[in-house]
């Protein structure tokens, strides 16, 4: 019996094409594809031998492919967000930079205090608070910081993740509204 008699699912596949190519060219090759009958992704290495046969080595890549798909899905989600997303590692760095690069010392300390709240035994899953972010140029931007802790096991803190939402328009509306309320109060009092 041939290999394809024993494994009929492989008879009409990229694997069969790779086998024929390796035998014909007498050079090694590889292919990767999903095999429904075993519910697995396999990376297959094919090596022609001197006797005219073919040595075949399989590596199950199902978990790696699942992780890569999850990364692609998460990247797509982040790409459609209008708000900046950040991740702080356990050393308090933002993508290789110190948080103080964009936060004042006071704002940085507020973030640390909120992080301690998250890490406390009875802390919430996430917190939202307002801070000001200082861009490289221009005025500070009032932002809402929605922060959560990255998943971790035991006592090993892995870092935090958050979304910064520019709330400049809301702050401006609230300031105007307070001004209007103050004028109303003055008019009523007069």
JSON list of C-alpha atoms in Angstrom, two decimals:
[
{"chain": "A", "resi": 1, "resn": "UNK", "atom": "CA", "xyz": [0.00, 0.00, 0.00]},
{"chain": "A", "resi": 2, "resn": "UNK", "atom": "CA", "xyz": [1.08, 3.53, -0.65]},
{"chain": "A", "resi": 3, "resn": "UNK", "atom": "CA", "xyz": [1.15, 6.23, 2.01]},
{"chain": "A", "resi": 4, "resn": "UNK", "atom": "CA", "xyz": [-1.95, 7.79, 0.42]},
{"chain": "A", "resi": 5, "resn": "UNK", "atom": "CA", "xyz": [-3.85, 4.50, 0.65]},
{"chain": "A", "resi": 6, "resn": "UNK", "atom": "CA", "xyz": [-3.24, 4.48, 4.41]},
{"chain": "A", "resi": 7, "resn": "UNK", "atom": "CA", "xyz": [-3.96, 8.22, 4.80]},
{"chain": "A", "resi": 8, "resn": "UNK", "atom": "CA", "xyz": [-6.63, 9.01, 2.20]},
{"chain": "A", "resi": 9, "resn": "UNK", "atom": "CA", "xyz": [-7.20, 12.56, 3.59]},
{"chain": "A", "resi": 10, "resn": "UNK", "atom": "CA", "xyz": [-3.69, 13.45, 2.44]},
{"chain": "A", "resi": 11, "resn": "UNK", "atom": "CA", "xyz": [-4.28, 12.26, -1.13]},
{"chain": "A", "resi": 12, "resn": "UNK", "atom": "CA", "xyz": [-5.81, 15.57, -2.25]},
{"chain": "A", "resi": 13, "resn": "UNK", "atom": "CA", "xyz": [-3.70, 18.03, -0.33]},
{"chain": "A", "resi": 14, "resn": "UNK", "atom": "CA", "xyz": [-0.74, 20.39, -0.39]},
{"chain": "A", "resi": 15, "resn": "UNK", "atom": "CA", "xyz": [1.10, 17.57, 1.38]},
{"chain": "A", "resi": 16, "resn": "UNK", "atom": "CA", "xyz": [0.80, 15.27, -1.65]},
{"chain": "A", "resi": 17, "resn": "UNK", "atom": "CA", "xyz": [1.98, 18.08, -3.94]},
{"chain": "A", "resi": 18, "resn": "UNK", "atom": "CA", "xyz": [4.99, 18.68, -1.65]},
{"chain": "A", "resi": 19, "resn": "UNK", "atom": "CA", "xyz": [5.79, 14.93, -1.66]},
{"chain": "A", "resi": 20, "resn": "UNK", "atom": "CA", "xyz": [5.72, 14.82, -5.46]},
{"chain": "A", "resi": 21, "resn": "UNK", "atom": "CA", "xyz": [7.85, 17.98, -5.67]},
{"chain": "A", "resi": 22, "resn": "UNK", "atom": "CA", "xyz": [10.44, 16.58, -3.24]},
{"chain": "A", "resi": 23, "resn": "UNK", "atom": "CA", "xyz": [10.64, 13.27, -5.10]},
{"chain": "A", "resi": 24, "resn": "UNK", "atom": "CA", "xyz": [10.89, 14.93, -8.50]},
{"chain": "A", "resi": 25, "resn": "UNK", "atom": "CA", "xyz": [13.41, 17.63, -7.54]},
{"chain": "A", "resi": 26, "resn": "UNK", "atom": "CA", "xyz": [15.26, 15.37, -5.06]},
{"chain": "A", "resi": 27, "resn": "UNK", "atom": "CA", "xyz": [15.44, 18.33, -2.67]},
{"chain": "A", "resi": 28, "resn": "UNK", "atom": "CA", "xyz": [13.94, 18.79, 0.76]},
{"chain": "A", "resi": 29, "resn": "UNK", "atom": "CA", "xyz": [10.79, 20.85, 1.23]},
{"chain": "A", "resi": 30, "resn": "UNK", "atom": "CA", "xyz": [8.10, 21.52, 3.77]},
{"chain": "A", "resi": 31, "resn": "UNK", "atom": "CA", "xyz": [4.40, 22.30, 3.87]},
{"chain": "A", "resi": 32, "resn": "UNK", "atom": "CA", "xyz": [1.89, 23.20, 6.52]},
{"chain": "A", "resi": 33, "resn": "UNK", "atom": "CA", "xyz": [-1.84, 22.66, 6.48]},
{"chain": "A", "resi": 34, "resn": "UNK", "atom": "CA", "xyz": [-4.87, 21.76, 8.54]},
{"chain": "A", "resi": 35, "resn": "UNK", "atom": "CA", "xyz": [-6.00, 18.13, 8.64]},
{"chain": "A", "resi": 36, "resn": "UNK", "atom": "CA", "xyz": [-9.68, 17.92, 9.56]},
{"chain": "A", "resi": 37, "resn": "UNK", "atom": "CA", "xyz": [-9.64, 14.18, 10.28]},
{"chain": "A", "resi": 38, "resn": "UNK", "atom": "CA", "xyz": [-7.27, 14.70, 13.22]},
{"chain": "A", "resi": 39, "resn": "UNK", "atom": "CA", "xyz": [-8.29, 18.32, 13.96]},
{"chain": "A", "resi": 40, "resn": "UNK", "atom": "CA", "xyz": [-4.70, 19.53, 13.81]},
{"chain": "A", "resi": 41, "resn": "UNK", "atom": "CA", "xyz": [-2.33, 21.76, 11.91]},
{"chain": "A", "resi": 42, "resn": "UNK", "atom": "CA", "xyz": [0.81, 19.90, 10.84]},
{"chain": "A", "resi": 43, "resn": "UNK", "atom": "CA", "xyz": [4.11, 21.25, 9.59]},
{"chain": "A", "resi": 44, "resn": "UNK", "atom": "CA", "xyz": [5.54, 18.48, 7.44]},
{"chain": "A", "resi": 45, "resn": "UNK", "atom": "CA", "xyz": [9.23, 18.23, 6.52]},
{"chain": "A", "resi": 46, "resn": "UNK", "atom": "CA", "xyz": [10.06, 16.08, 3.50]},
{"chain": "A", "resi": 47, "resn": "UNK", "atom": "CA", "xyz": [13.58, 14.76, 2.81]},
{"chain": "A", "resi": 48, "resn": "UNK", "atom": "CA", "xyz": [14.35, 12.58, -0.25]},
{"chain": "A", "resi": 49, "resn": "UNK", "atom": "CA", "xyz": [16.75, 9.78, 0.65]},
{"chain": "A", "resi": 50, "resn": "UNK", "atom": "CA", "xyz": [19.45, 8.14, -1.46]},
{"chain": "A", "resi": 51, "resn": "UNK", "atom": "CA", "xyz": [17.43, 4.96, -1.96]},
{"chain": "A", "resi": 52, "resn": "UNK", "atom": "CA", "xyz": [14.68, 6.79, -3.85]},
{"chain": "A", "resi": 53, "resn": "UNK", "atom": "CA", "xyz": [12.34, 7.04, -0.85]},
{"chain": "A", "resi": 54, "resn": "UNK", "atom": "CA", "xyz": [11.17, 9.97, 1.19]},
{"chain": "A", "resi": 55, "resn": "UNK", "atom": "CA", "xyz": [11.66, 10.63, 4.91]},
{"chain": "A", "resi": 56, "resn": "UNK", "atom": "CA", "xyz": [8.72, 12.49, 6.42]},
{"chain": "A", "resi": 57, "resn": "UNK", "atom": "CA", "xyz": [8.71, 14.33, 9.75]},
{"chain": "A", "resi": 58, "resn": "UNK", "atom": "CA", "xyz": [5.60, 15.91, 11.24]},
{"chain": "A", "resi": 59, "resn": "UNK", "atom": "CA", "xyz": [5.32, 18.68, 13.80]},
{"chain": "A", "resi": 60, "resn": "UNK", "atom": "CA", "xyz": [1.97, 19.60, 15.36]},
{"chain": "A", "resi": 61, "resn": "UNK", "atom": "CA", "xyz": [1.57, 23.39, 15.02]},
{"chain": "A", "resi": 62, "resn": "UNK", "atom": "CA", "xyz": [-2.03, 23.59, 16.19]},
{"chain": "A", "resi": 63, "resn": "UNK", "atom": "CA", "xyz": [-1.26, 25.57, 19.36]},
{"chain": "A", "resi": 64, "resn": "UNK", "atom": "CA", "xyz": [1.12, 27.94, 17.56]},
{"chain": "A", "resi": 65, "resn": "UNK", "atom": "CA", "xyz": [-1.48, 28.61, 14.87]},
{"chain": "A", "resi": 66, "resn": "UNK", "atom": "CA", "xyz": [-4.14, 29.24, 17.52]},
{"chain": "A", "resi": 67, "resn": "UNK", "atom": "CA", "xyz": [-1.84, 31.76, 19.27]},
{"chain": "A", "resi": 68, "resn": "UNK", "atom": "CA", "xyz": [-1.06, 33.49, 15.97]},
{"chain": "A", "resi": 69, "resn": "UNK", "atom": "CA", "xyz": [-4.77, 33.69, 15.14]},
{"chain": "A", "resi": 70, "resn": "UNK", "atom": "CA", "xyz": [-5.47, 35.17, 18.58]},
{"chain": "A", "resi": 71, "resn": "UNK", "atom": "CA", "xyz": [-2.71, 37.75, 18.02]},
{"chain": "A", "resi": 72, "resn": "UNK", "atom": "CA", "xyz": [-4.16, 38.67, 14.61]},
{"chain": "A", "resi": 73, "resn": "UNK", "atom": "CA", "xyz": [-7.65, 38.99, 16.11]},
{"chain": "A", "resi": 74, "resn": "UNK", "atom": "CA", "xyz": [-6.40, 41.16, 18.98]},
{"chain": "A", "resi": 75, "resn": "UNK", "atom": "CA", "xyz": [-4.37, 43.33, 16.60]},
{"chain": "A", "resi": 76, "resn": "UNK", "atom": "CA", "xyz": [-7.48, 43.84, 14.46]},
{"chain": "A", "resi": 77, "resn": "UNK", "atom": "CA", "xyz": [-9.49, 44.87, 17.52]},
{"chain": "A", "resi": 78, "resn": "UNK", "atom": "CA", "xyz": [-6.82, 47.36, 18.62]},
{"chain": "A", "resi": 79, "resn": "UNK", "atom": "CA", "xyz": [-6.52, 48.73, 15.07]},
{"chain": "A", "resi": 80, "resn": "UNK", "atom": "CA", "xyz": [-10.20, 49.76, 15.01]},
{"chain": "A", "resi": 81, "resn": "UNK", "atom": "CA", "xyz": [-10.08, 51.55, 18.35]},
{"chain": "A", "resi": 82, "resn": "UNK", "atom": "CA", "xyz": [-10.01, 55.34, 18.07]},
{"chain": "A", "resi": 83, "resn": "UNK", "atom": "CA", "xyz": [-8.35, 55.63, 21.48]},
{"chain": "A", "resi": 84, "resn": "UNK", "atom": "CA", "xyz": [-4.72, 54.89, 22.36]},
{"chain": "A", "resi": 85, "resn": "UNK", "atom": "CA", "xyz": [-4.11, 51.56, 24.08]},
{"chain": "A", "resi": 86, "resn": "UNK", "atom": "CA", "xyz": [-1.14, 51.01, 26.36]},
{"chain": "A", "resi": 87, "resn": "UNK", "atom": "CA", "xyz": [0.45, 48.13, 28.19]},
{"chain": "A", "resi": 88, "resn": "UNK", "atom": "CA", "xyz": [2.75, 48.52, 31.17]},
{"chain": "A", "resi": 89, "resn": "UNK", "atom": "CA", "xyz": [4.97, 45.61, 32.05]},
{"chain": "A", "resi": 90, "resn": "UNK", "atom": "CA", "xyz": [5.94, 44.68, 35.59]},
{"chain": "A", "resi": 91, "resn": "UNK", "atom": "CA", "xyz": [8.86, 47.14, 35.37]},
{"chain": "A", "resi": 92, "resn": "UNK", "atom": "CA", "xyz": [6.48, 50.05, 34.67]},
{"chain": "A", "resi": 93, "resn": "UNK", "atom": "CA", "xyz": [7.57, 50.61, 31.08]},
{"chain": "A", "resi": 94, "resn": "UNK", "atom": "CA", "xyz": [5.37, 51.62, 28.14]},
{"chain": "A", "resi": 95, "resn": "UNK", "atom": "CA", "xyz": [6.70, 50.06, 24.95]},
{"chain": "A", "resi": 96, "resn": "UNK", "atom": "CA", "xyz": [10.27, 50.60, 26.08]},
{"chain": "A", "resi": 97, "resn": "UNK", "atom": "CA", "xyz": [9.62, 54.05, 27.55]},
{"chain": "A", "resi": 98, "resn": "UNK", "atom": "CA", "xyz": [9.03, 55.32, 31.07]},
{"chain": "A", "resi": 99, "resn": "UNK", "atom": "CA", "xyz": [5.42, 56.35, 31.87]},
{"chain": "A", "resi": 100, "resn": "UNK", "atom": "CA", "xyz": [6.78, 59.71, 33.06]},
{"chain": "A", "resi": 101, "resn": "UNK", "atom": "CA", "xyz": [7.43, 60.47, 29.38]},
{"chain": "A", "resi": 102, "resn": "UNK", "atom": "CA", "xyz": [3.71, 61.19, 28.93]},
{"chain": "A", "resi": 103, "resn": "UNK", "atom": "CA", "xyz": [2.52, 61.60, 32.54]},
{"chain": "A", "resi": 104, "resn": "UNK", "atom": "CA", "xyz": [3.58, 64.12, 35.13]},
{"chain": "A", "resi": 105, "resn": "UNK", "atom": "CA", "xyz": [4.93, 62.76, 38.42]},
{"chain": "A", "resi": 106, "resn": "UNK", "atom": "CA", "xyz": [1.53, 63.46, 40.01]},
{"chain": "A", "resi": 107, "resn": "UNK", "atom": "CA", "xyz": [-0.37, 61.68, 37.23]},
{"chain": "A", "resi": 108, "resn": "UNK", "atom": "CA", "xyz": [2.10, 58.79, 37.34]},
{"chain": "A", "resi": 109, "resn": "UNK", "atom": "CA", "xyz": [1.58, 58.44, 41.11]},
{"chain": "A", "resi": 110, "resn": "UNK", "atom": "CA", "xyz": [-2.20, 58.50, 40.61]},
{"chain": "A", "resi": 111, "resn": "UNK", "atom": "CA", "xyz": [-1.82, 55.59, 38.16]},
{"chain": "A", "resi": 112, "resn": "UNK", "atom": "CA", "xyz": [0.33, 53.68, 40.68]},
{"chain": "A", "resi": 113, "resn": "UNK", "atom": "CA", "xyz": [-2.30, 54.26, 43.40]},
{"chain": "A", "resi": 114, "resn": "UNK", "atom": "CA", "xyz": [-5.04, 52.95, 41.09]},
{"chain": "A", "resi": 115, "resn": "UNK", "atom": "CA", "xyz": [-2.87, 49.96, 40.21]},
{"chain": "A", "resi": 116, "resn": "UNK", "atom": "CA", "xyz": [-2.46, 49.17, 43.90]},
{"chain": "A", "resi": 117, "resn": "UNK", "atom": "CA", "xyz": [-6.26, 49.33, 44.19]},
{"chain": "A", "resi": 118, "resn": "UNK", "atom": "CA", "xyz": [-6.57, 46.78, 41.36]},
{"chain": "A", "resi": 119, "resn": "UNK", "atom": "CA", "xyz": [-4.01, 44.46, 42.93]},
{"chain": "A", "resi": 120, "resn": "UNK", "atom": "CA", "xyz": [-5.57, 44.54, 46.39]},
{"chain": "A", "resi": 121, "resn": "UNK", "atom": "CA", "xyz": [-7.33, 41.36, 47.47]},
{"chain": "A", "resi": 122, "resn": "UNK", "atom": "CA", "xyz": [-10.76, 43.00, 47.29]},
{"chain": "A", "resi": 123, "resn": "UNK", "atom": "CA", "xyz": [-9.94, 45.32, 44.38]},
{"chain": "A", "resi": 124, "resn": "UNK", "atom": "CA", "xyz": [-12.11, 45.76, 41.27]},
{"chain": "A", "resi": 125, "resn": "UNK", "atom": "CA", "xyz": [-11.34, 44.17, 37.88]},
{"chain": "A", "resi": 126, "resn": "UNK", "atom": "CA", "xyz": [-10.75, 47.60, 36.33]},
{"chain": "A", "resi": 127, "resn": "UNK", "atom": "CA", "xyz": [-10.68, 51.28, 37.28]},
{"chain": "A", "resi": 128, "resn": "UNK", "atom": "CA", "xyz": [-11.39, 54.47, 35.38]},
{"chain": "A", "resi": 129, "resn": "UNK", "atom": "CA", "xyz": [-9.91, 57.79, 36.37]},
{"chain": "A", "resi": 130, "resn": "UNK", "atom": "CA", "xyz": [-9.00, 61.12, 34.80]},
{"chain": "A", "resi": 131, "resn": "UNK", "atom": "CA", "xyz": [-5.45, 62.25, 34.12]},
{"chain": "A", "resi": 132, "resn": "UNK", "atom": "CA", "xyz": [-3.69, 64.73, 31.87]},
{"chain": "A", "resi": 133, "resn": "UNK", "atom": "CA", "xyz": [-1.34, 63.45, 29.20]},
{"chain": "A", "resi": 134, "resn": "UNK", "atom": "CA", "xyz": [1.44, 65.76, 28.05]},
{"chain": "A", "resi": 135, "resn": "UNK", "atom": "CA", "xyz": [2.16, 65.36, 24.33]},
{"chain": "A", "resi": 136, "resn": "UNK", "atom": "CA", "xyz": [5.64, 66.18, 23.04]},
{"chain": "A", "resi": 137, "resn": "UNK", "atom": "CA", "xyz": [4.28, 69.47, 21.76]},
{"chain": "A", "resi": 138, "resn": "UNK", "atom": "CA", "xyz": [1.18, 71.41, 22.70]},
{"chain": "A", "resi": 139, "resn": "UNK", "atom": "CA", "xyz": [-1.04, 71.63, 25.72]},
{"chain": "A", "resi": 140, "resn": "UNK", "atom": "CA", "xyz": [-1.84, 68.78, 28.11]},
{"chain": "A", "resi": 141, "resn": "UNK", "atom": "CA", "xyz": [-4.78, 66.63, 27.04]},
{"chain": "A", "resi": 142, "resn": "UNK", "atom": "CA", "xyz": [-7.39, 65.65, 29.63]},
{"chain": "A", "resi": 143, "resn": "UNK", "atom": "CA", "xyz": [-7.94, 61.90, 29.34]},
{"chain": "A", "resi": 144, "resn": "UNK", "atom": "CA", "xyz": [-9.95, 59.17, 30.93]},
{"chain": "A", "resi": 145, "resn": "UNK", "atom": "CA", "xyz": [-7.72, 56.20, 31.73]},
{"chain": "A", "resi": 146, "resn": "UNK", "atom": "CA", "xyz": [-9.51, 52.84, 31.87]},
{"chain": "A", "resi": 147, "resn": "UNK", "atom": "CA", "xyz": [-6.96, 50.45, 33.45]},
{"chain": "A", "resi": 148, "resn": "UNK", "atom": "CA", "xyz": [-6.94, 46.74, 34.17]},
{"chain": "A", "resi": 149, "resn": "UNK", "atom": "CA", "xyz": [-4.32, 44.22, 35.27]},
{"chain": "A", "resi": 150, "resn": "UNK", "atom": "CA", "xyz": [-2.87, 41.81, 32.72]},
{"chain": "A", "resi": 151, "resn": "UNK", "atom": "CA", "xyz": [-3.83, 38.20, 33.52]},
{"chain": "A", "resi": 152, "resn": "UNK", "atom": "CA", "xyz": [-1.36, 36.50, 35.85]},
{"chain": "A", "resi": 153, "resn": "UNK", "atom": "CA", "xyz": [-1.09, 33.44, 38.05]},
{"chain": "A", "resi": 154, "resn": "UNK", "atom": "CA", "xyz": [-0.18, 33.36, 41.73]},
{"chain": "A", "resi": 155, "resn": "UNK", "atom": "CA", "xyz": [1.72, 36.34, 43.03]},
{"chain": "A", "resi": 156, "resn": "UNK", "atom": "CA", "xyz": [3.61, 37.10, 39.81]},
{"chain": "A", "resi": 157, "resn": "UNK", "atom": "CA", "xyz": [2.32, 40.50, 38.59]},
{"chain": "A", "resi": 158, "resn": "UNK", "atom": "CA", "xyz": [2.70, 40.75, 34.80]},
{"chain": "A", "resi": 159, "resn": "UNK", "atom": "CA", "xyz": [1.67, 44.36, 34.21]},
{"chain": "A", "resi": 160, "resn": "UNK", "atom": "CA", "xyz": [-1.37, 46.44, 33.35]},
{"chain": "A", "resi": 161, "resn": "UNK", "atom": "CA", "xyz": [-3.21, 47.50, 30.24]},
{"chain": "A", "resi": 162, "resn": "UNK", "atom": "CA", "xyz": [-5.40, 50.47, 29.56]},
{"chain": "A", "resi": 163, "resn": "UNK", "atom": "CA", "xyz": [-7.20, 52.70, 27.13]},
{"chain": "A", "resi": 164, "resn": "UNK", "atom": "CA", "xyz": [-6.77, 56.46, 27.14]},
{"chain": "A", "resi": 165, "resn": "UNK", "atom": "CA", "xyz": [-9.79, 58.41, 25.93]},
{"chain": "A", "resi": 166, "resn": "UNK", "atom": "CA", "xyz": [-9.44, 62.09, 25.08]},
{"chain": "A", "resi": 167, "resn": "UNK", "atom": "CA", "xyz": [-12.17, 63.83, 27.11]},
{"chain": "A", "resi": 168, "resn": "UNK", "atom": "CA", "xyz": [-11.26, 67.40, 26.07]},
{"chain": "A", "resi": 169, "resn": "UNK", "atom": "CA", "xyz": [-14.69, 68.08, 24.56]},
{"chain": "A", "resi": 170, "resn": "UNK", "atom": "CA", "xyz": [-16.50, 66.77, 27.63]},
{"chain": "A", "resi": 171, "resn": "UNK", "atom": "CA", "xyz": [-14.30, 68.81, 29.98]},
{"chain": "A", "resi": 172, "resn": "UNK", "atom": "CA", "xyz": [-14.90, 71.89, 27.82]},
{"chain": "A", "resi": 173, "resn": "UNK", "atom": "CA", "xyz": [-18.71, 71.32, 27.89]},
{"chain": "A", "resi": 174, "resn": "UNK", "atom": "CA", "xyz": [-18.65, 70.80, 31.67]},
{"chain": "A", "resi": 175, "resn": "UNK", "atom": "CA", "xyz": [-16.63, 74.00, 32.13]},
{"chain": "A", "resi": 176, "resn": "UNK", "atom": "CA", "xyz": [-19.11, 75.97, 29.96]},
{"chain": "A", "resi": 177, "resn": "UNK", "atom": "CA", "xyz": [-22.02, 74.41, 31.83]},
{"chain": "A", "resi": 178, "resn": "UNK", "atom": "CA", "xyz": [-20.53, 75.35, 35.19]},
{"chain": "A", "resi": 179, "resn": "UNK", "atom": "CA", "xyz": [-20.07, 78.91, 33.88]},
{"chain": "A", "resi": 180, "resn": "UNK", "atom": "CA", "xyz": [-23.68, 79.02, 32.71]},
{"chain": "A", "resi": 181, "resn": "UNK", "atom": "CA", "xyz": [-24.90, 77.62, 36.04]},
{"chain": "A", "resi": 182, "resn": "UNK", "atom": "CA", "xyz": [-22.88, 80.27, 37.87]},
{"chain": "A", "resi": 183, "resn": "UNK", "atom": "CA", "xyz": [-24.40, 83.00, 35.70]},
{"chain": "A", "resi": 184, "resn": "UNK", "atom": "CA", "xyz": [-27.89, 81.56, 36.34]},
{"chain": "A", "resi": 185, "resn": "UNK", "atom": "CA", "xyz": [-27.22, 81.57, 40.09]},
{"chain": "A", "resi": 186, "resn": "UNK", "atom": "CA", "xyz": [-26.00, 85.18, 39.93]},
{"chain": "A", "resi": 187, "resn": "UNK", "atom": "CA", "xyz": [-29.08, 86.23, 37.93]},
{"chain": "A", "resi": 188, "resn": "UNK", "atom": "CA", "xyz": [-31.42, 84.46, 40.36]},
{"chain": "A", "resi": 189, "resn": "UNK", "atom": "CA", "xyz": [-29.64, 86.04, 43.32]},
{"chain": "A", "resi": 190, "resn": "UNK", "atom": "CA", "xyz": [-29.89, 89.58, 41.79]}
]
